[in-house]
Amino acid sequence: NAGVIQTPRHKVTGKGQEATLWCEPISGHSAVFWYRQTIVQGLEFLTYFRNQAPIDDSGMPKERFSAQMPNQSHSTLKIQSTQPQDSAVYLCASALGGSNTGQLYFGEGSKLTVL
Amino acid sequence: AQKVTQTQTSISVVEKTTVTMDCVYETRDSSYFLFWYKQTASGEIVFLIRQDSYKKENATVGHYSLNFQKPKSSIGLIITATQIEDSAVYFCAMSRGRNYAQGLTFGLGTRVSVFP
């Protein structure tokens, strides 16, 4: 089984540009999560989907950040008008829908650098 | 709100010895799950071990074991017979809610360096 796949692995944008990050969860996993990792804040929860429906976006910055899951094999995180403080590693994770433990399986992350 | 605190930022140990990492958590839930994950130098985050709050027995997987002290809201990780490849950042985490698959809240991590 392939793990969670994230693309691109590295992305460099200029201030004010848009960045879109992609995630393919593990086949059969119905929950998909986005996290942001920085040295200062650590691993921060952003948002999650269950069976493609957005469930909780309480961690998402209200402006400029959006996430979608158009089908069960694909989720995107879009950041509009990127700012230097958006520089981070963005991690996607998936989980079994029937799991009552919450164990997550992480992708390798997309490192975003905003110049 | 939930909170997970790892007070040790880094630990250095000699190979083949035991290392212990601390973690304390805050939650209002009566039932929850606690995890330890490892992030390698390549950035890969790997699940190590889990403790269910309703279980009194400490979980053990391979050379990883937990010291679960529920009254103290503490879940320590113990690695015995450490190897060079155990050098990594270790994250403590807990389930964000009682319902399944709501994600995890993570601590800031403890960097472990294992030297020959």
PDB file of N, CA and C in Angstrom, chain A residues 9 31 33 35 37 40-43 45 48 50 56 58 91 95-104 106 108, chain B residues 33 35 37 39 42-47 50 52 54 91 95-96 98-108:
ATOM      1  N   ARG A   9       6.880  18.543  -3.138  1.00  0.00           N
ATOM      2  CA  ARG A   9       7.656  18.400  -1.905  1.00  0.00           C
ATOM      3  C   ARG A   9       8.243  19.749  -1.470  1.00  0.00           C
ATOM      4  N   ALA A  31     -10.804   9.800   6.482  1.00  0.00           N
ATOM      5  CA  ALA A  31     -10.524  11.068   7.167  1.00  0.00           C
ATOM      6  C   ALA A  31      -9.188  11.624   6.669  1.00  0.00           C
ATOM      7  N   PHE A  33      -6.524  15.031   7.043  1.00  0.00           N
ATOM      8  CA  PHE A  33      -6.165  16.152   7.903  1.00  0.00           C
ATOM      9  C   PHE A  33      -5.043  16.971   7.262  1.00  0.00           C
ATOM     10  N   TYR A  35      -2.029  19.670   8.541  1.00  0.00           N
ATOM     11  CA  TYR A  35      -1.294  20.263   9.642  1.00  0.00           C
ATOM     12  C   TYR A  35      -0.214  21.175   9.058  1.00  0.00           C
ATOM     13  N   GLN A  37       3.622  22.700  10.144  1.00  0.00           N
ATOM     14  CA  GLN A  37       4.716  22.517  11.099  1.00  0.00           C
ATOM     15  C   GLN A  37       5.746  23.630  10.956  1.00  0.00           C
ATOM     16  N   VAL A  40       8.648  27.153  15.711  1.00  0.00           N
ATOM     17  CA  VAL A  40       8.095  27.853  16.879  1.00  0.00           C
ATOM     18  C   VAL A  40       6.772  27.239  17.339  1.00  0.00           C
ATOM     19  N   GLN A  41       5.874  26.969  16.412  1.00  0.00           N
ATOM     20  CA  GLN A  41       4.529  26.507  16.768  1.00  0.00           C
ATOM     21  C   GLN A  41       4.388  24.990  16.778  1.00  0.00           C
ATOM     22  N   GLY A  42       5.376  24.286  16.239  1.00  0.00           N
ATOM     23  CA  GLY A  42       5.265  22.835  16.181  1.00  0.00           C
ATOM     24  C   GLY A  42       4.235  22.400  15.155  1.00  0.00           C
ATOM     25  N   LEU A  43       3.562  21.310  15.451  1.00  0.00           N
ATOM     26  CA  LEU A  43       2.550  20.765  14.549  1.00  0.00           C
ATOM     27  C   LEU A  43       1.189  21.353  14.909  1.00  0.00           C
ATOM     28  N   PHE A  45      -2.779  21.895  13.988  1.00  0.00           N
ATOM     29  CA  PHE A  45      -3.931  21.397  13.237  1.00  0.00           C
ATOM     30  C   PHE A  45      -4.538  22.543  12.426  1.00  0.00           C
ATOM     31  N   TYR A  48      -9.880  19.356   8.783  1.00  0.00           N
ATOM     32  CA  TYR A  48     -10.005  17.969   8.381  1.00  0.00           C
ATOM     33  C   TYR A  48     -11.333  17.685   7.709  1.00  0.00           C
ATOM     34  N   ARG A  50     -14.048  14.416   6.551  1.00  0.00           N
ATOM     35  CA  ARG A  50     -14.457  13.031   6.747  1.00  0.00           C
ATOM     36  C   ARG A  50     -15.401  12.681   5.609  1.00  0.00           C
ATOM     37  N   ASP A  56     -14.092  20.215  10.349  1.00  0.00           N
ATOM     38  CA  ASP A  56     -13.547  21.150  11.332  1.00  0.00           C
ATOM     39  C   ASP A  56     -12.423  21.932  10.678  1.00  0.00           C
ATOM     40  N   SER A  58     -11.211  24.752  12.291  1.00  0.00           N
ATOM     41  CA  SER A  58     -10.942  25.707  13.367  1.00  0.00           C
ATOM     42  C   SER A  58      -9.488  26.171  13.416  1.00  0.00           C
ATOM     43  N   LEU A  91       1.692  19.435   6.233  1.00  0.00           N
ATOM     44  CA  LEU A  91       1.585  17.984   6.284  1.00  0.00           C
ATOM     45  C   LEU A  91       0.143  17.548   6.118  1.00  0.00           C
ATOM     46  N   ALA A  95      -6.643   8.923   8.037  1.00  0.00           N
ATOM     47  CA  ALA A  95      -6.986   7.962   9.088  1.00  0.00           C
ATOM     48  C   ALA A  95      -8.148   7.095   8.614  1.00  0.00           C
ATOM     49  N   LEU A  96      -8.198   5.901   9.154  1.00  0.00           N
ATOM     50  CA  LEU A  96      -9.302   5.003   8.846  1.00  0.00           C
ATOM     51  C   LEU A  96     -10.587   5.568   9.412  1.00  0.00           C
ATOM     52  N   GLY A  97     -11.645   5.551   8.651  1.00  0.00           N
ATOM     53  CA  GLY A  97     -12.895   6.101   9.125  1.00  0.00           C
ATOM     54  C   GLY A  97     -13.483   5.322  10.276  1.00  0.00           C
ATOM     55  N   GLY A  98     -13.256   4.019  10.295  1.00  0.00           N
ATOM     56  CA  GLY A  98     -13.817   3.211  11.363  1.00  0.00           C
ATOM     57  C   GLY A  98     -12.962   3.171  12.605  1.00  0.00           C
ATOM     58  N   SER A  99     -11.819   3.822  12.567  1.00  0.00           N
ATOM     59  CA  SER A  99     -10.914   3.773  13.709  1.00  0.00           C
ATOM     60  C   SER A  99     -11.432   4.647  14.844  1.00  0.00           C
ATOM     61  N   ASN A 100     -11.423   4.129  16.043  1.00  0.00           N
ATOM     62  CA  ASN A 100     -11.825   4.967  17.173  1.00  0.00           C
ATOM     63  C   ASN A 100     -10.624   5.414  17.978  1.00  0.00           C
ATOM     64  N   THR A 101      -9.454   5.339  17.374  1.00  0.00           N
ATOM     65  CA  THR A 101      -8.258   5.743  18.102  1.00  0.00           C
ATOM     66  C   THR A 101      -7.702   7.067  17.616  1.00  0.00           C
ATOM     67  N   GLY A 102      -7.983   7.425  16.402  1.00  0.00           N
ATOM     68  CA  GLY A 102      -7.450   8.667  15.873  1.00  0.00           C
ATOM     69  C   GLY A 102      -6.046   8.566  15.346  1.00  0.00           C
ATOM     70  N   GLN A 103      -5.501   7.336  15.188  1.00  0.00           N
ATOM     71  CA  GLN A 103      -4.136   7.211  14.683  1.00  0.00           C
ATOM     72  C   GLN A 103      -4.040   7.786  13.288  1.00  0.00           C
ATOM     73  N   LEU A 104      -3.047   8.635  13.068  1.00  0.00           N
ATOM     74  CA  LEU A 104      -2.848   9.300  11.789  1.00  0.00           C
ATOM     75  C   LEU A 104      -1.665   8.722  11.045  1.00  0.00           C
ATOM     76  N   PHE A 106       0.938   9.999   8.171  1.00  0.00           N
ATOM     77  CA  PHE A 106       1.374  11.257   7.587  1.00  0.00           C
ATOM     78  C   PHE A 106       2.061  11.080   6.249  1.00  0.00           C
ATOM     79  N   GLU A 108       4.893  12.983   3.558  1.00  0.00           N
ATOM     80  CA  GLU A 108       6.238  13.513   3.795  1.00  0.00           C
ATOM     81  C   GLU A 108       6.266  15.030   3.876  1.00  0.00           C
TER      82      GLU A 108
ATOM     83  N   PHE B  33      -7.196   9.100  23.773  1.00  0.00           N
ATOM     84  CA  PHE B  33      -6.095   8.262  23.325  1.00  0.00           C
ATOM     85  C   PHE B  33      -4.823   9.091  23.289  1.00  0.00           C
ATOM     86  N   PHE B  35      -0.657   9.208  22.113  1.00  0.00           N
ATOM     87  CA  PHE B  35       0.240   8.644  21.100  1.00  0.00           C
ATOM     88  C   PHE B  35       1.649   9.216  21.258  1.00  0.00           C
ATOM     89  N   TYR B  37       4.781   9.742  18.431  1.00  0.00           N
ATOM     90  CA  TYR B  37       5.244   9.667  17.053  1.00  0.00           C
ATOM     91  C   TYR B  37       6.715  10.048  17.011  1.00  0.00           C
ATOM     92  N   GLN B  39       9.712  11.679  14.387  1.00  0.00           N
ATOM     93  CA  GLN B  39      10.014  12.339  13.121  1.00  0.00           C
ATOM     94  C   GLN B  39      11.503  12.179  12.840  1.00  0.00           C
ATOM     95  N   SER B  42      14.719  12.852   7.837  1.00  0.00           N
ATOM     96  CA  SER B  42      14.159  13.084   6.505  1.00  0.00           C
ATOM     97  C   SER B  42      12.817  13.798   6.558  1.00  0.00           C
ATOM     98  N   GLY B  43      12.265  13.914   7.763  1.00  0.00           N
ATOM     99  CA  GLY B  43      10.976  14.581   7.943  1.00  0.00           C
ATOM    100  C   GLY B  43       9.797  13.637   8.070  1.00  0.00           C
ATOM    101  N   GLU B  44      10.042  12.362   7.850  1.00  0.00           N
ATOM    102  CA  GLU B  44       8.967  11.388   7.947  1.00  0.00           C
ATOM    103  C   GLU B  44       8.454  11.266   9.378  1.00  0.00           C
ATOM    104  N   ILE B  45       7.146  11.301   9.535  1.00  0.00           N
ATOM    105  CA  ILE B  45       6.524  11.162  10.854  1.00  0.00           C
ATOM    106  C   ILE B  45       5.900   9.779  10.949  1.00  0.00           C
ATOM    107  N   VAL B  46       6.354   9.034  11.939  1.00  0.00           N
ATOM    108  CA  VAL B  46       5.971   7.627  12.051  1.00  0.00           C
ATOM    109  C   VAL B  46       5.318   7.375  13.406  1.00  0.00           C
ATOM    110  N   PHE B  47       4.216   6.673  13.394  1.00  0.00           N
ATOM    111  CA  PHE B  47       3.541   6.263  14.630  1.00  0.00           C
ATOM    112  C   PHE B  47       4.382   5.229  15.365  1.00  0.00           C
ATOM    113  N   ARG B  50       0.666   3.631  21.255  1.00  0.00           N
ATOM    114  CA  ARG B  50      -0.572   4.268  21.684  1.00  0.00           C
ATOM    115  C   ARG B  50      -0.990   3.758  23.064  1.00  0.00           C
ATOM    116  N   ASP B  52      -4.481   3.781  25.463  1.00  0.00           N
ATOM    117  CA  ASP B  52      -5.898   4.105  25.618  1.00  0.00           C
ATOM    118  C   ASP B  52      -6.127   4.509  27.072  1.00  0.00           C
ATOM    119  N   TYR B  54      -8.498   4.334  29.088  1.00  0.00           N
ATOM    120  CA  TYR B  54      -9.255   3.449  29.974  1.00  0.00           C
ATOM    121  C   TYR B  54      -8.476   2.199  30.353  1.00  0.00           C
ATOM    122  N   PHE B  91       7.380  13.122  19.298  1.00  0.00           N
ATOM    123  CA  PHE B  91       6.201  13.934  19.604  1.00  0.00           C
ATOM    124  C   PHE B  91       5.193  13.132  20.406  1.00  0.00           C
ATOM    125  N   SER B  95      -5.684  12.474  21.241  1.00  0.00           N
ATOM    126  CA  SER B  95      -6.840  12.625  20.377  1.00  0.00           C
ATOM    127  C   SER B  95      -7.570  13.917  20.716  1.00  0.00           C
ATOM    128  N   ARG B  96      -8.075  14.563  19.669  1.00  0.00           N
ATOM    129  CA  ARG B  96      -8.690  15.876  19.860  1.00  0.00           C
ATOM    130  C   ARG B  96     -10.082  15.774  20.424  1.00  0.00           C
ATOM    131  N   ARG B  98     -13.439  12.754  21.806  1.00  0.00           N
ATOM    132  CA  ARG B  98     -13.791  11.371  22.110  1.00  0.00           C
ATOM    133  C   ARG B  98     -14.222  10.622  20.869  1.00  0.00           C
ATOM    134  N   ASN B  99     -14.760  11.363  19.914  1.00  0.00           N
ATOM    135  CA  ASN B  99     -15.197  10.703  18.685  1.00  0.00           C
ATOM    136  C   ASN B  99     -13.999  10.353  17.824  1.00  0.00           C
ATOM    137  N   TYR B 100     -14.175   9.380  16.989  1.00  0.00           N
ATOM    138  CA  TYR B 100     -13.034   8.885  16.233  1.00  0.00           C
ATOM    139  C   TYR B 100     -12.589   9.880  15.193  1.00  0.00           C
ATOM    140  N   ALA B 101     -11.314   9.774  14.890  1.00  0.00           N
ATOM    141  CA  ALA B 101     -10.716  10.470  13.757  1.00  0.00           C
ATOM    142  C   ALA B 101     -11.001  11.969  13.746  1.00  0.00           C
ATOM    143  N   GLN B 102     -10.814  12.633  14.847  1.00  0.00           N
ATOM    144  CA  GLN B 102     -10.897  14.093  14.844  1.00  0.00           C
ATOM    145  C   GLN B 102      -9.520  14.719  14.805  1.00  0.00           C
ATOM    146  N   GLY B 103      -8.505  13.879  14.651  1.00  0.00           N
ATOM    147  CA  GLY B 103      -7.158  14.401  14.594  1.00  0.00           C
ATOM    148  C   GLY B 103      -6.501  14.416  15.957  1.00  0.00           C
ATOM    149  N   LEU B 104      -5.291  14.893  15.987  1.00  0.00           N
ATOM    150  CA  LEU B 104      -4.479  14.878  17.197  1.00  0.00           C
ATOM    151  C   LEU B 104      -3.962  16.267  17.534  1.00  0.00           C
ATOM    152  N   THR B 105      -3.747  16.490  18.830  1.00  0.00           N
ATOM    153  CA  THR B 105      -3.057  17.675  19.315  1.00  0.00           C
ATOM    154  C   THR B 105      -1.663  17.236  19.735  1.00  0.00           C
ATOM    155  N   PHE B 106      -0.652  17.942  19.233  1.00  0.00           N
ATOM    156  CA  PHE B 106       0.730  17.518  19.445  1.00  0.00           C
ATOM    157  C   PHE B 106       1.468  18.429  20.422  1.00  0.00           C
ATOM    158  N   GLY B 107       2.439  17.847  21.108  1.00  0.00           N
ATOM    159  CA  GLY B 107       3.409  18.629  21.848  1.00  0.00           C
ATOM    160  C   GLY B 107       4.468  19.155  20.889  1.00  0.00           C
ATOM    161  N   LEU B 108       5.410  19.940  21.409  1.00  0.00           N
ATOM    162  CA  LEU B 108       6.429  20.551  20.559  1.00  0.00           C
ATOM    163  C   LEU B 108       7.593  19.623  20.237  1.00  0.00           C
TER     164      LEU B 108
END
